[in-house]
Coordinates of C-alpha atoms in Angstrom, one line a residue:
X1 CA 22.0 22.7 -18.3
X2 CA 22.5 20.3 -21.2
X3 CA 22.2 16.5 -21.5
X4 CA 23.9 15.2 -24.8
X5 CA 23.9 11.6 -25.9
X6 CA 26.0 9.7 -27.7
X7 CA 25.0 6.2 -29.0
X8 CA 28.3 4.1 -28.7
X9 CA 29.7 2.7 -31.8
X10 CA 32.2 -0.3 -31.7
X11 CA 34.2 0.7 -34.9
X12 CA 35.4 3.8 -33.4
X13 CA 37.3 4.7 -30.3
X14 CA 35.8 6.4 -27.3
X15 CA 37.8 9.3 -27.0
X16 CA 36.3 10.6 -30.5
X17 CA 32.6 9.8 -29.5
X18 CA 33.0 12.6 -26.9
X19 CA 34.4 15.3 -28.8
X20 CA 30.8 16.6 -29.3
X21 CA 30.3 16.2 -25.4
X22 CA 34.2 17.6 -25.1
X23 CA 33.7 20.8 -27.8
X24 CA 30.4 21.8 -25.9
X25 CA 32.2 21.2 -22.0
X26 CA 34.6 23.2 -23.3
X27 CA 33.4 26.4 -25.4
X28 CA 31.4 27.6 -22.5
X29 CA 31.2 28.0 -18.3
X30 CA 29.5 24.4 -17.0
X31 CA 30.3 23.5 -13.4
X32 CA 30.1 19.9 -13.3
X33 CA 29.5 17.2 -15.7
X34 CA 27.9 13.8 -14.6
X35 CA 28.0 10.5 -17.2
X36 CA 25.1 8.0 -17.0
X37 CA 26.1 4.5 -18.8
X38 CA 23.3 2.5 -19.7
X39 CA 24.3 -0.3 -21.1
X40 CA 22.4 -3.8 -22.6
X41 CA 25.7 -5.9 -23.3
X42 CA 27.3 -7.0 -20.4
X43 CA 30.8 -7.4 -21.5
X44 CA 33.2 -6.2 -18.6
X45 CA 35.8 -4.8 -21.4
X46 CA 34.7 -3.4 -23.2
X47 CA 32.7 -1.8 -20.6
X48 CA 36.4 -0.8 -19.5
X49 CA 37.0 0.3 -22.4
X50 CA 34.6 2.6 -22.0
X51 CA 34.8 4.6 -18.8
X52 CA 38.6 4.1 -18.6
X53 CA 38.5 6.2 -22.1
X54 CA 34.8 8.6 -20.0
X55 CA 37.9 9.2 -18.0
X56 CA 40.5 10.1 -19.9
X57 CA 38.5 12.5 -21.4
X58 CA 37.3 13.8 -18.1
X59 CA 39.0 13.0 -14.8
X60 CA 37.2 14.4 -12.4
X61 CA 33.3 13.3 -14.2
X62 CA 31.4 10.9 -12.0
X63 CA 30.2 7.8 -13.8
X64 CA 27.1 5.8 -13.0
X65 CA 26.1 2.9 -15.6
X66 CA 23.5 0.2 -15.1
X67 CA 23.1 -3.0 -16.9
X68 CA 19.6 -2.3 -18.2
X69 CA 16.7 -4.3 -20.2
X70 CA 16.3 -1.4 -22.4
X71 CA 18.2 1.4 -23.9
X72 CA 16.0 4.9 -23.9
X73 CA 17.8 7.2 -26.5
X74 CA 16.0 10.6 -27.4
X75 CA 12.7 8.6 -26.2
X76 CA 13.0 5.8 -28.5
X77 CA 14.1 2.0 -27.4
X78 CA 17.1 2.2 -29.6
X79 CA 18.6 -1.2 -31.0
X80 CA 20.2 -3.4 -28.0
X81 CA 23.0 -1.2 -27.2
X82 CA 25.6 0.7 -25.0
X83 CA 24.0 5.0 -24.6
X84 CA 26.7 7.8 -22.8
X85 CA 23.9 10.1 -21.1
X86 CA 26.3 13.4 -20.7
X87 CA 24.8 16.0 -18.1
X88 CA 26.6 19.3 -18.1
X89 CA 25.7 21.6 -15.4
X90 CA 26.5 25.4 -15.3
X91 CA 26.0 25.7 -11.6
X92 CA 24.8 22.7 -9.9
X93 CA 27.5 20.3 -8.2
X94 CA 27.7 16.3 -8.5
X95 CA 28.5 14.3 -6.1
X96 CA 28.4 10.5 -6.7
X97 CA 28.5 8.3 -2.8
X98 CA 29.6 4.4 -3.4
X99 CA 28.9 1.9 -1.5
X100 CA 30.3 -2.1 -1.8
X101 CA 28.9 -4.8 -0.6
X102 CA 25.7 -3.5 1.2
X103 CA 25.0 -7.6 1.6
X104 CA 24.3 -7.8 5.4
X105 CA 24.5 -4.1 5.9
X106 CA 21.2 -2.7 4.6
X107 CA 20.2 -1.1 7.6
X108 CA 24.0 0.5 8.3
X109 CA 24.1 1.5 4.3
X110 CA 21.2 2.9 4.7
X111 CA 22.4 4.5 7.4
X112 CA 25.2 6.2 5.9
X113 CA 23.0 7.7 3.1
X114 CA 21.0 9.5 5.4
X115 CA 23.5 10.2 7.1
X116 CA 25.6 12.1 4.3
X117 CA 22.8 13.3 2.5
X118 CA 21.4 15.8 5.7
X119 CA 25.3 17.4 5.9
X120 CA 25.1 19.1 2.8
X121 CA 23.3 22.6 1.9
X122 CA 21.7 23.1 -0.9
X123 CA 21.0 19.3 -1.8
X124 CA 18.5 18.9 -3.9
X125 CA 17.5 15.2 -5.1
X126 CA 19.2 11.9 -4.7
X127 CA 19.4 9.1 -7.9
X128 CA 19.6 5.7 -6.5
X129 CA 20.7 3.0 -8.7
X130 CA 20.7 -0.4 -7.5
X131 CA 22.1 -3.6 -8.0
X132 CA 19.9 -4.9 -5.9
X133 CA 19.6 -9.0 -6.5
X134 CA 22.2 -9.6 -3.4
X135 CA 20.8 -7.4 -1.1
X136 CA 17.2 -6.3 0.5
X137 CA 16.6 -3.2 -1.0
X138 CA 13.9 -2.6 1.7
X139 CA 15.9 -1.8 4.6
X140 CA 18.2 0.4 2.6
X141 CA 15.3 2.5 1.5
X142 CA 13.3 2.9 4.8
X143 CA 16.5 4.0 5.8
X144 CA 16.6 7.1 3.2
X145 CA 13.3 7.2 4.1
X146 CA 14.4 10.1 6.7
X147 CA 16.6 11.8 5.3
X148 CA 15.8 16.3 5.4
X149 CA 12.0 15.9 3.5
X150 CA 12.7 18.4 0.7
X151 CA 15.4 16.1 -0.7
X152 CA 13.6 14.6 -3.4
X153 CA 14.5 10.9 -4.4
X154 CA 14.4 8.3 -7.2
X155 CA 16.9 5.8 -9.3
X156 CA 16.7 2.9 -10.5
X157 CA 17.5 -1.4 -11.0
X158 CA 19.8 -3.0 -12.5
X159 CA 18.6 -5.4 -15.1
X160 CA 19.7 -7.0 -18.6
X161 CA 17.1 -7.8 -21.5
X162 CA 16.8 -11.1 -20.8
X163 CA 14.5 -11.7 -17.7
X164 CA 15.7 -15.4 -17.6
X165 CA 19.9 -14.8 -17.2
X166 CA 19.3 -12.7 -14.5
X167 CA 22.4 -9.7 -15.4
X168 CA 21.8 -7.6 -13.0
X169 CA 24.9 -5.4 -12.3
X170 CA 25.3 -1.6 -11.6
X171 CA 29.4 -0.6 -12.8
X172 CA 31.8 2.4 -12.7
X173 CA 35.1 2.9 -13.8
X174 CA 36.2 0.5 -11.6
X175 CA 34.1 -2.0 -12.9
X176 CA 30.8 -4.4 -12.2
X177 CA 29.6 -5.4 -9.4
X178 CA 26.3 -6.4 -8.2
X179 CA 26.2 -6.0 -4.8
X180 CA 26.9 -2.5 -5.0
X181 CA 24.9 1.1 -5.4
X182 CA 24.6 4.8 -6.1
X183 CA 23.4 7.9 -4.6
X184 CA 24.2 10.5 -7.7
X185 CA 23.3 13.4 -5.2
X186 CA 22.3 16.7 -7.2
X187 CA 23.3 19.4 -5.1
X188 CA 22.5 24.1 -6.1
X189 CA 20.5 26.5 -5.2
X190 CA 19.1 26.7 -8.8
X191 CA 18.7 23.3 -9.4
X192 CA 15.5 22.2 -10.5
X193 CA 13.9 18.5 -10.2
X194 CA 10.5 17.8 -10.6
X195 CA 9.4 13.9 -10.3
X196 CA 6.3 11.7 -11.1
X197 CA 5.8 8.1 -11.9
X198 CA 3.0 6.8 -14.4
X199 CA 1.0 3.8 -14.2
X200 CA -1.7 2.6 -15.8
X201 CA -3.0 -0.9 -14.7
X202 CA -5.8 -1.5 -12.8
X203 CA -7.8 -3.7 -11.0
X204 CA -9.1 -7.1 -11.5
X205 CA -11.5 -8.8 -9.2
X206 CA -11.5 -9.1 -5.5
X207 CA -8.9 -8.7 -2.9
X208 CA -6.7 -10.9 -1.7
X209 CA -4.4 -10.1 1.8
X210 CA -0.7 -11.7 1.7
X211 CA -1.0 -14.2 4.6
X212 CA 2.7 -15.4 4.4
X213 CA 5.8 -13.3 2.7
X214 CA 9.5 -12.6 3.3
X215 CA 10.4 -9.9 1.5
X216 CA 10.2 -10.8 -2.5
X217 CA 9.0 -13.6 -1.6
X218 CA 5.1 -13.7 -1.6
X219 CA 4.3 -17.3 -0.3
X220 CA 1.1 -17.3 0.6
X221 CA -2.0 -15.4 -0.7
X222 CA -5.9 -16.2 2.1
X223 CA -3.7 -19.3 3.6
X224 CA -3.1 -20.9 -0.3
X225 CA 0.3 -21.2 -2.0
X226 CA 0.4 -17.7 -4.0
X227 CA 0.6 -19.4 -7.7
X228 CA -2.9 -20.7 -7.1
X229 CA -4.1 -17.1 -7.8
X230 CA -3.1 -17.4 -11.1
X231 CA -3.8 -20.9 -11.7
X232 CA -7.7 -20.5 -10.3
X233 CA -8.2 -17.0 -11.7
X234 CA -6.4 -17.0 -15.1
X235 CA -5.2 -20.2 -15.7
X236 CA -2.4 -19.8 -16.3
X237 CA -0.1 -22.9 -15.2
X238 CA 3.0 -23.2 -13.2
X239 CA 5.0 -24.2 -15.6
X240 CA 8.4 -22.6 -17.5
X241 CA 5.9 -20.2 -19.1
X242 CA 4.7 -19.4 -15.6
X243 CA 6.9 -15.7 -15.8
X244 CA 6.7 -14.7 -18.9
X245 CA 2.4 -15.6 -19.2
X246 CA 2.4 -13.4 -16.0
X247 CA 3.6 -10.4 -16.9
X248 CA 0.6 -8.7 -18.1
X249 CA -1.2 -9.6 -15.2
X250 CA 1.0 -8.4 -11.7
X251 CA -0.1 -8.0 -8.3
X252 CA -0.7 -4.5 -6.9
X253 CA -0.8 -3.7 -3.5
X254 CA -1.8 -0.6 -1.6
X255 CA 0.6 1.0 1.1
X256 CA 0.5 4.1 2.7
X257 CA -1.7 5.8 -0.2
X258 CA 0.2 4.9 -2.8
X259 CA -0.2 2.0 -5.6
X260 CA 2.5 -0.9 -5.8
X261 CA 3.3 -2.9 -8.3
X262 CA 4.8 -6.4 -8.6
X263 CA 5.0 -9.6 -11.2
X264 CA 6.6 -12.1 -10.9
X265 CA 10.1 -13.0 -11.9
X266 CA 10.2 -16.8 -11.2
X267 CA 8.2 -19.4 -9.0
X268 CA 9.5 -22.3 -6.8
X269 CA 8.6 -25.8 -6.4
X270 CA 6.1 -25.4 -3.2
X271 CA 4.1 -22.1 -5.5
X272 CA 6.2 -19.0 -3.7
X273 CA 6.5 -16.1 -5.8
X274 CA 9.4 -14.8 -6.4
X275 CA 8.8 -11.3 -7.1
X276 CA 10.7 -7.7 -8.0
X277 CA 9.7 -5.7 -5.8
X278 CA 8.9 -6.7 -1.5
X279 CA 5.4 -7.8 0.0
X280 CA 4.1 -8.0 3.4
X281 CA 1.6 -9.4 5.3
X282 CA -1.6 -8.1 5.8
X283 CA -1.3 -6.2 2.5
X284 CA -4.3 -6.2 0.8
X285 CA -3.3 -7.5 -2.8
X286 CA -5.2 -7.6 -6.7
X287 CA -4.9 -9.0 -10.3
X288 CA -4.5 -6.3 -12.3
X289 CA -3.7 -5.7 -16.1
X290 CA -2.7 -2.9 -18.3
X291 CA -5.7 -0.9 -19.9
X292 CA -4.2 1.1 -23.2
X293 CA -6.6 4.1 -23.0
X294 CA -6.4 4.3 -19.3
X295 CA -1.7 3.3 -19.4
X296 CA -2.2 6.4 -22.5
X297 CA -4.5 9.0 -20.0
X298 CA -1.7 8.6 -17.1
X299 CA 1.3 9.8 -19.5
X300 CA -0.5 12.5 -20.7
X301 CA -1.4 14.3 -17.2
X302 CA 2.6 13.7 -16.6
X303 CA 3.1 15.4 -19.6
X304 CA 1.5 18.0 -18.4
X305 CA 3.1 18.4 -15.9
X306 CA 6.3 18.6 -17.0
X307 CA 5.5 21.1 -19.8
X308 CA 5.2 23.5 -17.1
X309 CA 8.1 22.6 -15.7
X310 CA 9.3 23.5 -18.4
X311 CA 12.4 21.0 -18.6
X312 CA 15.7 21.1 -20.2
X313 CA 16.7 17.5 -19.7
X314 CA 14.5 14.9 -19.1
X315 CA 15.6 10.9 -17.5
X316 CA 13.3 8.1 -18.4
X317 CA 13.4 5.2 -16.2
X318 CA 10.5 2.8 -18.0
X319 CA 10.4 -0.8 -16.5
X320 CA 10.6 -3.4 -18.5
X321 CA 7.1 -5.6 -18.2
X322 CA 5.9 -2.2 -19.3
X323 CA 8.5 -2.7 -22.7
X324 CA 7.0 -6.9 -22.9
X325 CA 3.9 -5.0 -22.7
X326 CA 3.0 -2.6 -25.0
X327 CA 6.0 -4.6 -27.8
X328 CA 6.4 -2.6 -31.0
X329 CA 4.6 -0.2 -29.6
X330 CA 6.7 0.7 -26.8
X331 CA 7.6 4.0 -27.7
X332 CA 4.5 5.6 -28.0
X333 CA 4.1 6.7 -24.3
X334 CA 8.2 8.0 -25.3
X335 CA 8.5 9.9 -27.7
X336 CA 6.4 13.2 -26.5
X337 CA 9.0 13.9 -23.8
X338 CA 11.4 14.2 -26.7
X339 CA 9.4 17.5 -27.7
X340 CA 10.0 18.9 -24.3
X341 CA 14.2 18.5 -24.4
X342 CA 16.5 15.5 -24.9
X343 CA 15.7 12.4 -23.4
X344 CA 17.3 9.9 -21.8
X345 CA 17.2 6.4 -19.4
X346 CA 16.7 3.3 -19.5
X347 CA 14.5 -0.2 -18.8
X348 CA 14.6 -0.7 -15.5
X349 CA 13.7 -3.8 -13.4
X350 CA 11.7 -1.7 -10.7
X351 CA 11.4 2.1 -9.7
X352 CA 12.3 3.9 -7.3
X353 CA 10.8 7.1 -5.8
X354 CA 10.0 9.6 -3.0
X355 CA 6.1 9.8 -2.4
X356 CA 6.5 13.5 -0.9
X357 CA 3.1 13.1 0.9
X358 CA 4.9 10.0 3.2
X359 CA 8.0 11.1 2.2
X360 CA 8.6 7.7 2.4
X361 CA 10.6 5.5 0.0
X362 CA 9.4 2.6 -2.4
X363 CA 10.4 0.2 -4.6
X364 CA 7.9 0.7 -7.8
X365 CA 8.0 -1.6 -11.0
X366 CA 5.8 -1.5 -14.3
X367 CA 5.8 2.5 -13.8
X368 CA 7.1 5.0 -16.2
X369 CA 9.8 6.7 -14.2
X370 CA 9.5 10.7 -15.6
X371 CA 12.6 13.1 -13.9
X372 CA 12.3 16.5 -15.8
X373 CA 15.1 18.4 -14.6
X374 CA 16.3 22.1 -15.4
X375 CA 18.4 25.4 -14.0
X376 CA 17.8 28.4 -13.0
X377 CA 13.6 30.4 -13.4
X378 CA 11.6 28.4 -16.3
X379 CA 11.5 30.3 -20.2
X380 CA 8.8 32.7 -19.8
X381 CA 7.7 31.6 -22.8
X382 CA 5.0 28.3 -23.0
X383 CA 5.5 25.4 -24.6
X384 CA 2.8 23.5 -26.8
X385 CA 0.0 21.1 -25.3
X386 CA 1.9 17.7 -26.0
X387 CA 0.1 14.3 -26.0
X388 CA 0.6 10.9 -27.0
X389 CA -0.5 10.1 -31.1
X390 CA -2.4 6.3 -29.8
X391 CA -3.5 6.5 -33.4
X392 CA -0.8 3.9 -34.2
X393 CA -3.3 1.5 -31.5
X394 CA -5.1 -0.4 -35.0
X395 CA -5.9 -3.8 -35.8
X396 CA -5.2 -6.1 -32.7
X397 CA -3.7 -3.2 -30.4
X398 CA -6.9 -1.5 -31.0
X399 CA -9.3 -4.6 -30.3
X400 CA -7.2 -5.2 -27.1
X401 CA -8.3 -1.1 -26.4
X402 CA -12.0 -2.3 -26.2
X403 CA -11.9 -5.3 -24.2
X404 CA -9.9 -3.8 -22.0
X405 CA -12.5 -1.5 -21.4
X406 CA -14.7 -4.2 -21.2
X407 CA -12.7 -5.6 -18.3
X408 CA -12.3 -1.8 -16.5
X409 CA -16.5 -1.8 -16.7
X410 CA -17.6 -5.1 -15.6
X411 CA -14.5 -5.2 -13.4
X412 CA -15.4 -2.0 -11.1
X413 CA -19.2 -3.0 -11.2
X414 CA -17.4 -6.5 -9.5
X415 CA -16.0 -4.7 -7.2
X416 CA -18.7 -2.3 -6.8
X417 CA -21.1 -6.1 -5.7
X418 CA -18.1 -7.8 -3.8
X419 CA -18.1 -4.5 -1.8
X420 CA -21.7 -3.6 -1.2
X421 CA -21.8 -7.5 -0.8
X422 CA -19.4 -7.5 2.7
X423 CA -21.5 -4.8 3.3
X424 CA -24.8 -6.4 3.4
X425 CA -23.1 -9.4 5.9
X426 CA -21.6 -7.0 7.9
X427 CA -25.2 -5.6 7.8
X428 CA -26.7 -9.4 8.3
X429 CA -24.3 -10.3 11.1
X430 CA -25.8 -7.3 12.8
X431 CA -28.7 -7.8 12.7
X432 CA -28.7 -11.5 13.4
X433 CA -26.8 -10.5 17.0
X434 CA -28.3 -7.5 18.0
X435 CA -32.5 -7.0 19.6
X436 CA -34.4 -5.2 16.4
X437 CA -36.1 -3.0 18.5
X438 CA -33.4 -1.7 21.3
X439 CA -30.2 -3.0 19.5
X440 CA -28.5 -3.9 22.1
X441 CA -27.6 -8.0 21.7
X442 CA -30.9 -10.1 21.3
X443 CA -31.3 -13.4 23.4
X444 CA -29.2 -16.0 21.1
X445 CA -25.9 -13.5 21.5
X446 CA -26.3 -12.6 24.6
X447 CA -25.5 -16.5 25.9
X448 CA -22.5 -16.8 23.4
X449 CA -20.7 -13.9 24.9
X450 CA -22.2 -15.0 28.4
X451 CA -19.9 -18.3 27.7
X452 CA -17.2 -17.0 27.1
X453 CA -17.1 -14.9 30.0
X454 CA -17.5 -17.7 31.7
X455 CA -14.9 -19.5 30.8
X456 CA -12.5 -17.2 31.4
X457 CA -13.9 -16.2 35.1
X458 CA -13.3 -19.8 35.6
X459 CA -9.5 -20.0 34.0
X460 CA -8.0 -17.4 35.9
X461 CA -10.1 -17.9 39.3
X462 CA -12.4 -14.6 39.1
X463 CA -15.7 -13.9 39.7
X464 CA -18.6 -12.4 37.6
X465 CA -21.9 -11.1 37.9
X466 CA -25.1 -11.5 35.8
X467 CA -28.2 -9.5 36.7
X468 CA -31.6 -10.4 35.6
X469 CA -33.9 -7.6 35.2
X470 CA -37.6 -6.5 34.8
X471 CA -39.7 -3.4 34.3
X472 CA -42.3 -3.4 37.0
X473 CA -45.7 -3.7 35.6
X474 CA -45.4 -2.8 31.9
X475 CA -48.1 -4.6 30.7
X476 CA -50.1 -1.0 32.0
X477 CA -47.9 1.2 29.9
X478 CA -48.8 -0.6 27.0
X479 CA -52.4 -1.1 28.4
X480 CA -52.5 2.7 28.8
X481 CA -51.0 4.3 26.4
X482 CA -50.9 2.2 23.7
X483 CA -47.8 -0.5 22.1
X484 CA -45.8 2.5 20.2
X485 CA -45.3 4.6 23.8
X486 CA -44.4 1.2 24.7
X487 CA -42.0 0.7 22.7
X488 CA -40.5 3.7 23.2
X489 CA -39.6 2.6 26.7
X490 CA -37.9 -0.4 26.5
X491 CA -35.7 1.8 23.3
X492 CA -36.0 4.7 25.9
X493 CA -34.9 1.7 29.1
X494 CA -32.2 0.0 26.0
X495 CA -29.9 2.8 26.2
X496 CA -30.0 3.7 30.1
X497 CA -28.8 0.6 30.4
X498 CA -25.9 0.6 28.3
X499 CA -24.7 3.9 29.7
X500 CA -25.1 2.1 32.9
X501 CA -22.1 -0.3 32.1
X502 CA -19.6 2.2 30.0
X503 CA -17.1 2.4 32.6
X504 CA -16.7 -1.9 33.1
X505 CA -15.0 -3.5 30.4
X506 CA -16.3 -6.5 28.3
X507 CA -19.7 -6.1 30.2
X508 CA -22.8 -8.0 28.2
X509 CA -26.2 -6.2 27.6
X510 CA -29.4 -7.8 26.3
X511 CA -33.2 -8.0 26.4
X512 CA -33.8 -10.9 27.5
X513 CA -37.2 -11.4 26.5
X514 CA -40.2 -8.7 26.0
X515 CA -39.5 -6.1 29.2
X516 CA -36.3 -8.0 31.0
X517 CA -33.1 -7.4 30.2
X518 CA -30.2 -8.6 30.8
X519 CA -26.5 -8.0 32.3
X520 CA -23.3 -9.5 32.8
X521 CA -20.1 -8.3 34.4
X522 CA -16.5 -9.8 34.4
X523 CA -14.1 -8.9 37.2
X524 CA -17.4 -8.4 39.0
X525 CA -17.6 -9.0 43.0
X526 CA -20.5 -9.5 45.6
X527 CA -20.2 -6.0 46.8
X528 CA -19.8 -4.1 43.3
X529 CA -23.2 -5.8 42.2
X530 CA -24.8 -5.1 44.8
X531 CA -24.0 -1.1 44.4
X532 CA -24.5 -1.1 40.9
X533 CA -27.9 -2.9 41.1
X534 CA -28.9 -0.1 44.2
X535 CA -27.8 2.4 41.4
X536 CA -29.6 1.7 38.4
X537 CA -32.9 0.6 40.4
X538 CA -32.5 4.3 41.5
X539 CA -31.6 5.7 38.6
X540 CA -35.0 4.4 37.1
X541 CA -37.0 6.1 39.7
X542 CA -35.7 8.9 39.3
X543 CA -36.5 8.7 35.2
X544 CA -39.1 10.4 33.5
X545 CA -40.1 8.2 30.4
X546 CA -41.3 9.5 27.5
X547 CA -45.4 9.6 26.6
X548 CA -45.6 8.6 30.3
X549 CA -46.6 10.2 33.2
X550 CA -45.6 7.7 36.2
X551 CA -42.6 6.8 38.0
X552 CA -41.9 3.2 36.1
X553 CA -39.9 1.0 38.7
X554 CA -37.1 -2.1 38.5
X555 CA -37.2 -5.5 39.3
X556 CA -33.4 -7.3 39.6
X557 CA -32.0 -10.4 40.1
X558 CA -28.5 -10.5 41.3
X559 CA -26.3 -13.8 41.2
X560 CA -22.0 -13.7 42.0
X561 CA -20.4 -17.3 40.4
X562 CA -16.3 -17.7 39.7
X563 CA -16.9 -19.4 36.4
X564 CA -17.8 -22.8 38.1
X565 CA -22.0 -22.9 37.2
X566 CA -22.8 -24.1 34.0
X567 CA -24.8 -20.9 31.7
X568 CA -28.3 -22.4 32.0
X569 CA -28.3 -22.9 35.8
X570 CA -26.7 -19.5 36.5
X571 CA -30.3 -17.9 34.3
X572 CA -32.0 -20.0 35.8
X573 CA -30.7 -19.1 39.0
X574 CA -30.7 -15.1 38.8
X575 CA -34.2 -15.8 36.5
X576 CA -35.3 -16.8 40.3
X577 CA -33.9 -14.0 42.2
X578 CA -35.5 -11.9 40.0
X579 CA -38.9 -13.8 40.6
X580 CA -38.2 -13.1 44.3
X581 CA -37.8 -9.1 43.9
X582 CA -41.2 -9.4 42.4
X583 CA -42.7 -11.5 45.4
X584 CA -41.1 -9.2 47.7
X585 CA -43.0 -6.0 46.3
X586 CA -40.7 -4.7 43.2
X587 CA -38.4 -2.1 42.9
X588 CA -36.4 -3.7 44.8
X589 CA -33.2 -6.2 44.4
X590 CA -32.0 -9.8 45.7
X591 CA -29.2 -11.7 45.6
X592 CA -29.1 -15.0 45.1
X593 CA -27.8 -17.5 47.9
X594 CA -26.5 -20.6 46.7

């Protein structure tokens, strides 16, 4: 295959400008040709003249066009204009699927694409080009995610150079449309494609939680208006410059073992952020920032993979935010791709890629999506190592590089500290709720949980049981064998007690104090409680405690309640029953009768 690029010239006919492509196409045995038109100029008549001119010279060639935020020719940002890419294939078939009027029919359109592409033998990849402003893209992508696992998916969202005007159109020879999408199918046994993204943005500070969202509208973070995360942590005010200033600090969410970046397009009066990309409630979300060194390292990793693939043509779909981030250095991360193959593409308002691990087709932002293609087996000759030359990052850029390294190191330390603090807090909660010796609920926590059981029992007019118990003559264990053995006996008994309630949902086991323990079991009637108490008493009597050479027995007091009694009176009554069991000779149970 071969890719030929033409930068459109206003002073020359489109037919004339296509001469090189026509000569190449006619002199060799090419099976098909695909035209991409990336336009930084929104001019219906001009675009119509170009696409009709292409159709005049190549009547059977599919054309897909998009308004772009930057045209990439030979891996460089060209002066704002119109770029024509012709991809010539010797054995690959190209099929264009077009859908108009997607809004309100997103699921149906996605399902139609899925059905059609799954019926195509030898389909290797699907390219998606969206206008993506009139309709919801997520339902479309979710449907397409169900296509056959081996099919690669990539693409981009149309959007103009001016972030404030909202120029979102795709087009072909039939004209421009903002409620339309193209699915371009690459078909052939000898067609090979390698797709991946490069990011390089790092998380900043701790994570937050999306508590309210509506597709691309981020309404609340941690229960507060979303805009406040920028006002509080970065002192970015909600004014006319808000979207521009937040470009440098987008948001990042973790989804399906993947990271999705989201930048703000605009902010609503109530503090809702309108994002380039969807978010959903419950997502963990971070502020993030671009680290030049890290970005370079991630693109270098991708360059090595492309070098090994040995492409014949490359497409780059790069987010417009990356262009804004790099400013005069924007070509730096793209130029090395041209050393391997002719490289074209555009700066997007969003990128699309299928995750090969999960098969999900996801919508990304702020990524450099590189698509390497070839027909047939790779050339045996090795390409030399190719890396970004970032020596141009001097002066202010060099200072930024060092500052981001400082931020990266301190952020990592803070995140580790936050994680450790979170774990410590969990441990403190555990300690405050559990008996330090036996690990079961302490008295305070037992009472808290039992209050809840009492309320629930009363609400549903049910029954519950409370059982208080005491190891008989436990003082003699301590006096005879020492307190260490006594502690081991208490721990061993706590284990027996926990096992005894394994089959009872919602059972609460606690240490009341010393050798006294207590259990609350919801939805437990008189007969069940008696059966349980007798079995536990016999189990303890038969058990041989480690380090003790005589039998230890158990006395128990039982109480059945419908939840009408308060906790304190219930505990008093069950305690009275326990002492009655002791007065009755121990190693028995007494049921409280009110």
